[in-house]
CSV table of N, CA and C in Angstrom, one decimal:
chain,number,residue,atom,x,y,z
W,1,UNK,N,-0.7,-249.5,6.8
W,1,UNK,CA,-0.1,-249.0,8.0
W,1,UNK,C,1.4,-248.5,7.7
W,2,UNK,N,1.9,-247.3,8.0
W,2,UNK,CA,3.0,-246.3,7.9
W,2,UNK,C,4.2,-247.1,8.5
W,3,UNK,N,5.3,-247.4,8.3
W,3,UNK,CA,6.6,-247.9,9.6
W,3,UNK,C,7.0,-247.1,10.2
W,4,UNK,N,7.4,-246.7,11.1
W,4,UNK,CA,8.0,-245.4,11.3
W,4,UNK,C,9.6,-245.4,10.8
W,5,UNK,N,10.5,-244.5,10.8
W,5,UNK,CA,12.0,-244.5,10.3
W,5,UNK,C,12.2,-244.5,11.3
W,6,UNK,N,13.2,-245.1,11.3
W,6,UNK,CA,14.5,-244.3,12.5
W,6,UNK,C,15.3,-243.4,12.3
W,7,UNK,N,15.6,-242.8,13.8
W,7,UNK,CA,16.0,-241.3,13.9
W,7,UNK,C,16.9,-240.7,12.5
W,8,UNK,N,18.1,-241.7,12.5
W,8,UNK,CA,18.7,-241.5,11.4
W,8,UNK,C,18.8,-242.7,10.2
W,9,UNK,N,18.0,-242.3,9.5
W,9,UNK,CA,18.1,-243.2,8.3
W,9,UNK,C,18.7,-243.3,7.2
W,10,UNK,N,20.3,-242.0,7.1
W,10,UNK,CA,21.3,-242.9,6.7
W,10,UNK,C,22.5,-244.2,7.0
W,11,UNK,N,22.1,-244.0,8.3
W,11,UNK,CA,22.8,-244.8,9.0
W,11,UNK,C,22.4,-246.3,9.2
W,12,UNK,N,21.4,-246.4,8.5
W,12,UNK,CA,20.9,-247.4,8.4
W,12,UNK,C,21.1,-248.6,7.2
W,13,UNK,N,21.3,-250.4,7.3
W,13,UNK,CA,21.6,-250.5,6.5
W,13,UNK,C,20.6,-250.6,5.5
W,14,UNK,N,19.7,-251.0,5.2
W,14,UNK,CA,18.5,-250.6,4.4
W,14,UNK,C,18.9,-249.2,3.8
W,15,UNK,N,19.3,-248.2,4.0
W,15,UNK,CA,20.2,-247.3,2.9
W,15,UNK,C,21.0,-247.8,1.8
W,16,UNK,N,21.7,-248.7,2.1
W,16,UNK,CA,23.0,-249.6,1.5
W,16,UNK,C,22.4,-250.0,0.2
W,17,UNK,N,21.2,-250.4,0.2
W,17,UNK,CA,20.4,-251.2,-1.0
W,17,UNK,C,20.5,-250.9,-2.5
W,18,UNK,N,20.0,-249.8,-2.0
W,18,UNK,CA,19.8,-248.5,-3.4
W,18,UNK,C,21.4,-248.6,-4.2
W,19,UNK,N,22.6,-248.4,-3.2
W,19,UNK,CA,23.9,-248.4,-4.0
W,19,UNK,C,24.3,-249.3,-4.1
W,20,UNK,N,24.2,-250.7,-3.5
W,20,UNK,CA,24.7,-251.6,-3.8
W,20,UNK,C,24.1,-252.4,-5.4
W,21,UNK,N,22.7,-252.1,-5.4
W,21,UNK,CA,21.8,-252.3,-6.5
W,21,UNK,C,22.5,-251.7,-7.8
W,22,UNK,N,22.4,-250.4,-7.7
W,22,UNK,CA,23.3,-249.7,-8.8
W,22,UNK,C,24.2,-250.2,-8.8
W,23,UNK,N,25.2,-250.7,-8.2
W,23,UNK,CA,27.0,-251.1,-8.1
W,23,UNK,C,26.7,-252.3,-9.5
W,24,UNK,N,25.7,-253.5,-8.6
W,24,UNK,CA,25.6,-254.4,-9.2
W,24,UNK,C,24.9,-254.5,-11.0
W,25,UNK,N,24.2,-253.2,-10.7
W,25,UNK,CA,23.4,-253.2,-12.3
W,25,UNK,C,24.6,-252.6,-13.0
W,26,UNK,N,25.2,-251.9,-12.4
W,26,UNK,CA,26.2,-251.4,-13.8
W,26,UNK,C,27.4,-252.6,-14.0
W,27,UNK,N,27.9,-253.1,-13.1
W,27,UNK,CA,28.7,-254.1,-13.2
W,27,UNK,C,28.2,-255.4,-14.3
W,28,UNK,N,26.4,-255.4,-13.9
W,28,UNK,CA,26.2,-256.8,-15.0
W,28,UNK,C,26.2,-255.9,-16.3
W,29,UNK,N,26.0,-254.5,-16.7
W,29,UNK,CA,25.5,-254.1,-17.5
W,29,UNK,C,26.8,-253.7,-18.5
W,30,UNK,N,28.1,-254.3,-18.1
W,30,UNK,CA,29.1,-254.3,-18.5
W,30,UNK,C,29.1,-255.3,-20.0
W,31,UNK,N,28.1,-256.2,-19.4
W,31,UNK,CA,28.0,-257.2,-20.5
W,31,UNK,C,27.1,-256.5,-21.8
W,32,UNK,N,26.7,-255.8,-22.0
W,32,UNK,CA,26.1,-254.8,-23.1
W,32,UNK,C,26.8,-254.5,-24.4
W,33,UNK,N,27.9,-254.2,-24.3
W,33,UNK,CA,29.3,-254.1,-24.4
W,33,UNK,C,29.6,-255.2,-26.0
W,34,UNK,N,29.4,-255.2,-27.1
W,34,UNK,CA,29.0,-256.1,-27.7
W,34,UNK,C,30.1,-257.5,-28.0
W,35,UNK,N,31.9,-257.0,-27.6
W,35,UNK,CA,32.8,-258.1,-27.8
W,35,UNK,C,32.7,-258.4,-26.4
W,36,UNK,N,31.9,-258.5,-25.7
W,36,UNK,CA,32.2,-258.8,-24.2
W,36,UNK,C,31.3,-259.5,-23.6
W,37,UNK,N,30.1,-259.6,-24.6
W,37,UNK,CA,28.8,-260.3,-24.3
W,37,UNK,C,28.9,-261.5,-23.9
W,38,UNK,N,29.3,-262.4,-24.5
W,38,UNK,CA,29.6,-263.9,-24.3
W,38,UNK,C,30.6,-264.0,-23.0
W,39,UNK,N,31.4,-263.8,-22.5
W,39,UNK,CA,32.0,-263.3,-21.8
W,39,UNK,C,31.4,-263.3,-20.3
W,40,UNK,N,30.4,-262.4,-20.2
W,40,UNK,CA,30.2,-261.8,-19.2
W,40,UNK,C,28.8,-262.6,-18.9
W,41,UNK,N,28.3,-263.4,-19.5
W,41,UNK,CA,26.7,-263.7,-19.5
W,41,UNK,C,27.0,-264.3,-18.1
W,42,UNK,N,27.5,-265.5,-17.5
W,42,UNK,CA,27.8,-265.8,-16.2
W,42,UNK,C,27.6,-264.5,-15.1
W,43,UNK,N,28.2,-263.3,-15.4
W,43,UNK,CA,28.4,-261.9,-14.4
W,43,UNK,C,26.9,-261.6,-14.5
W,44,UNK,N,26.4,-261.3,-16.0
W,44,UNK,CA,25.0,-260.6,-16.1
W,44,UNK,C,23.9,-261.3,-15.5
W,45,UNK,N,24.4,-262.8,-15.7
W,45,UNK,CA,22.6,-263.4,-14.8
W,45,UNK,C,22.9,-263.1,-13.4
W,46,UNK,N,24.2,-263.6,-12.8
W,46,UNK,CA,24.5,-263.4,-11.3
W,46,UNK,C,24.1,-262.4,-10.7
W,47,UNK,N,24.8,-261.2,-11.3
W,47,UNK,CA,24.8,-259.6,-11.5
W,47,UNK,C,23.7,-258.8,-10.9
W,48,UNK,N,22.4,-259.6,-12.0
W,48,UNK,CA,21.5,-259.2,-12.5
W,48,UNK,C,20.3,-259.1,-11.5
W,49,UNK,N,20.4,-260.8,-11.3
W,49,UNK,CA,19.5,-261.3,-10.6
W,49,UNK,C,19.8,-260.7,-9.1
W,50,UNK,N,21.2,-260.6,-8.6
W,50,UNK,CA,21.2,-259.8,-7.2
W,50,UNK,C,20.5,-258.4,-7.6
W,51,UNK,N,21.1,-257.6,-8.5
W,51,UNK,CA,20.3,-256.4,-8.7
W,51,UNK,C,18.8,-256.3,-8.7
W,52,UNK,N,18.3,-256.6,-8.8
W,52,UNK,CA,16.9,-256.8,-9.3
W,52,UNK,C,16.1,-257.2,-8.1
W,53,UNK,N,17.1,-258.1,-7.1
W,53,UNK,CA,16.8,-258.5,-5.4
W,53,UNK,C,17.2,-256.9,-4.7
W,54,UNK,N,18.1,-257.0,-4.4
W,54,UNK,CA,18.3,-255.8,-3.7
W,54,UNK,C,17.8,-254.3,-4.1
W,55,UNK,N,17.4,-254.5,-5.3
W,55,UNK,CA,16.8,-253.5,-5.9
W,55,UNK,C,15.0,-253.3,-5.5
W,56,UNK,N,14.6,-254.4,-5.8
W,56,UNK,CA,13.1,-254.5,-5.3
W,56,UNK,C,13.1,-254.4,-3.6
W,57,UNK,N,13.8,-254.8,-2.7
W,57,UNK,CA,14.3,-254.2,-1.5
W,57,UNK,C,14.3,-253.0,-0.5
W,58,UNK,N,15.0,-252.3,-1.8
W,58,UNK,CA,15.3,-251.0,-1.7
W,58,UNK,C,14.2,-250.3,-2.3
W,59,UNK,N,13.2,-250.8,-3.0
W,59,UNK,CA,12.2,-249.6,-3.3
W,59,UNK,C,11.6,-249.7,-2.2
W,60,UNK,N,11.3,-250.9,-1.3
W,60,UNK,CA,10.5,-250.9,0.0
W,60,UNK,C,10.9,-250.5,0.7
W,61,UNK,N,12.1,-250.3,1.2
W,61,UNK,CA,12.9,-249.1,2.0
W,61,UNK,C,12.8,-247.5,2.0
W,62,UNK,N,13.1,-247.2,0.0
W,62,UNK,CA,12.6,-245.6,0.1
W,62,UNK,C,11.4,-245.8,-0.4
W,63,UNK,N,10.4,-246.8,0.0
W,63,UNK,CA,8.9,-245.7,0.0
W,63,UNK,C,8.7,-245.6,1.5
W,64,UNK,N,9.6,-245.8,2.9
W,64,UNK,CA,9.1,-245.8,3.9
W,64,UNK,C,10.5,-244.4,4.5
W,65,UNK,N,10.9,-244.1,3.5
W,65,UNK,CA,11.6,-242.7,3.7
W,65,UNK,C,13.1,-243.0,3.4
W,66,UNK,N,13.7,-244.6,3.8
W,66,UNK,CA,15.0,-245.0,3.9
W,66,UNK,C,15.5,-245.2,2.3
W,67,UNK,N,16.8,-244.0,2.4
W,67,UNK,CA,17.4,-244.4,1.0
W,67,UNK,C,16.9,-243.6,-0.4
W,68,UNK,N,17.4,-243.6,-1.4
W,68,UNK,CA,17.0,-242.8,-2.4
W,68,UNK,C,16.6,-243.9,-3.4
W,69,UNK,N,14.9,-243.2,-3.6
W,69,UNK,CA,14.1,-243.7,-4.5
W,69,UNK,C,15.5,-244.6,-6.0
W,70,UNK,N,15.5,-242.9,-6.7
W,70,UNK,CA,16.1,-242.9,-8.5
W,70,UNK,C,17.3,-244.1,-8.4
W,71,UNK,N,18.2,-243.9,-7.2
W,71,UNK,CA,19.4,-244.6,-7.5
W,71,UNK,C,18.7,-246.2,-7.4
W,72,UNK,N,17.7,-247.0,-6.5
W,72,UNK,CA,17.3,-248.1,-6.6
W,72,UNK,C,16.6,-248.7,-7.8
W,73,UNK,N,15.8,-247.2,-8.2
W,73,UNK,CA,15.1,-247.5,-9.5
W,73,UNK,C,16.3,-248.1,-10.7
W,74,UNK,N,17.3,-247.1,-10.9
W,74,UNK,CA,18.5,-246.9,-11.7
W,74,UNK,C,18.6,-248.3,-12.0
W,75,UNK,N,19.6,-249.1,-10.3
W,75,UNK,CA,19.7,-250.4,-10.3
W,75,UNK,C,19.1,-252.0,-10.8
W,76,UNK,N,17.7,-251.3,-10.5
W,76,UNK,CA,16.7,-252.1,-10.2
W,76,UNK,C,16.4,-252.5,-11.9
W,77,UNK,N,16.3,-251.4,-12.9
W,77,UNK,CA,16.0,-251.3,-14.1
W,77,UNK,C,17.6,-252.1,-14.8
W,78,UNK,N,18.5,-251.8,-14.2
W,78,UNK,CA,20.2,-251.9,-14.9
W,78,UNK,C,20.1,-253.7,-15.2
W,79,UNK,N,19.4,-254.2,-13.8
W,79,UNK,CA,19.7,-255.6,-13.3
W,79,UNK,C,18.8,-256.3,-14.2
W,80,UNK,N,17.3,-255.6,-14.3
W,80,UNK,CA,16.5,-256.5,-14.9
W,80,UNK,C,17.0,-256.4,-16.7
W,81,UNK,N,17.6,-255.4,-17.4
W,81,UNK,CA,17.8,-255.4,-18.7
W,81,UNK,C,19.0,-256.0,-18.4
W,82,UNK,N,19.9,-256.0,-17.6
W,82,UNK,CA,21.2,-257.3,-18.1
W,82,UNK,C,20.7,-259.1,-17.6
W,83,UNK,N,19.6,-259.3,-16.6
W,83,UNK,CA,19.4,-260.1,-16.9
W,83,UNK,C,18.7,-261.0,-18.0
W,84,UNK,N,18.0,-260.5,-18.5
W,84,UNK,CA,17.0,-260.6,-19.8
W,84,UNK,C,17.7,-261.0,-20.8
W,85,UNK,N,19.2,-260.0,-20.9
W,85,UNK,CA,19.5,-259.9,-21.9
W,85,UNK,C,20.4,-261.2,-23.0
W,86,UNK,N,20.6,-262.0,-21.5
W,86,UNK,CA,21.5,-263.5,-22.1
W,86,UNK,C,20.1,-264.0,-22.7
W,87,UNK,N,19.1,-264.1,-22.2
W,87,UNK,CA,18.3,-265.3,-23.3
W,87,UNK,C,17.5,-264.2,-24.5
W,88,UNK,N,18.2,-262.4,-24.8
W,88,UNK,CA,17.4,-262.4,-25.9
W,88,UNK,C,19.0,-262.8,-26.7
W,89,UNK,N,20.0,-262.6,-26.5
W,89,UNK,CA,21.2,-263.2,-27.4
W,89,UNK,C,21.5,-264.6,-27.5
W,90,UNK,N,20.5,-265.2,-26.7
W,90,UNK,CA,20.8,-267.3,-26.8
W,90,UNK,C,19.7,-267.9,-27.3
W,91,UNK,N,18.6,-266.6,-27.3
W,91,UNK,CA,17.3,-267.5,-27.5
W,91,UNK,C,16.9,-267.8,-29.1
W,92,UNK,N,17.6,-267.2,-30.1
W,92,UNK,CA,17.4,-267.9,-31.3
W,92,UNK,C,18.3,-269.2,-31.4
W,93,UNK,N,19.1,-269.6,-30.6
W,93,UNK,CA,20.2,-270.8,-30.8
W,93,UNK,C,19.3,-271.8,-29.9
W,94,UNK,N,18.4,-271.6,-29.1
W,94,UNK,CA,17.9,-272.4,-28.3
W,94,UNK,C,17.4,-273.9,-29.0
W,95,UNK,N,16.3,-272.9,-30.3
W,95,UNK,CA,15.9,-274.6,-31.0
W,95,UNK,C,17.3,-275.5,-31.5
W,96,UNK,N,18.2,-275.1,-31.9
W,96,UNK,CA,19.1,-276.0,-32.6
W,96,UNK,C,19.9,-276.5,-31.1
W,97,UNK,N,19.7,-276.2,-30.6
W,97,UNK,CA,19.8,-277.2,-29.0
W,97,UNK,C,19.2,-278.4,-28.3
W,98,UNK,N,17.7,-277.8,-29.1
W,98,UNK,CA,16.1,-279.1,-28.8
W,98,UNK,C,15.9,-278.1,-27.7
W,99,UNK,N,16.0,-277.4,-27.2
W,99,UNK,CA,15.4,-276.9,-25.7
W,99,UNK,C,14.4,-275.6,-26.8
């Protein structure tokens, strides 16, 4: 079953998703950045993990017309490769931890 939009659906906040998603994927994705990695792993999971929420969100928004598809996708992709990316740079140190 279809939702309907409302009349104006930039005005809506369900719009907001898409950019806020991006804001946040590029912000964790700052940690990419190779003298900054260690650094930033705190920003990237935090970052990440909101991206990747607001991001899955917002695809449900623009498939019902609200918001732009690319920019959620953008985010949505930014959040899940900076979150990932602290355990592919911790996960060889993991065994000499016992975890």
């Amino acid at each position: 079953m279809q939702g309907h939009a409302p009349a104006d659906c930039d005005a809506t906040p369900a719009a907001a998703l898409g950019p806020v998603s991006l804001f946040l994927g590029l912000m964790a994705a700052v940690g990419f950045v190779p003298w900054l990695t260690l650094f930033m792993i705190p920003l990237m999971v935090i970052g990440g993990g909101l991206a990747v929420t607001f991001g899955l969100m917002g695809l449900h928004y623009a498939g019902r017309g609200i918001g732009r598809r690319w920019i959620t996708v953008t985010g949505t992709v930014l959040g899940v490769l900076a979150l990932a990316w602290p355990f592919v740079v911790l996960g060889p140190y993991l065994p000499l931890l016992g975890l």
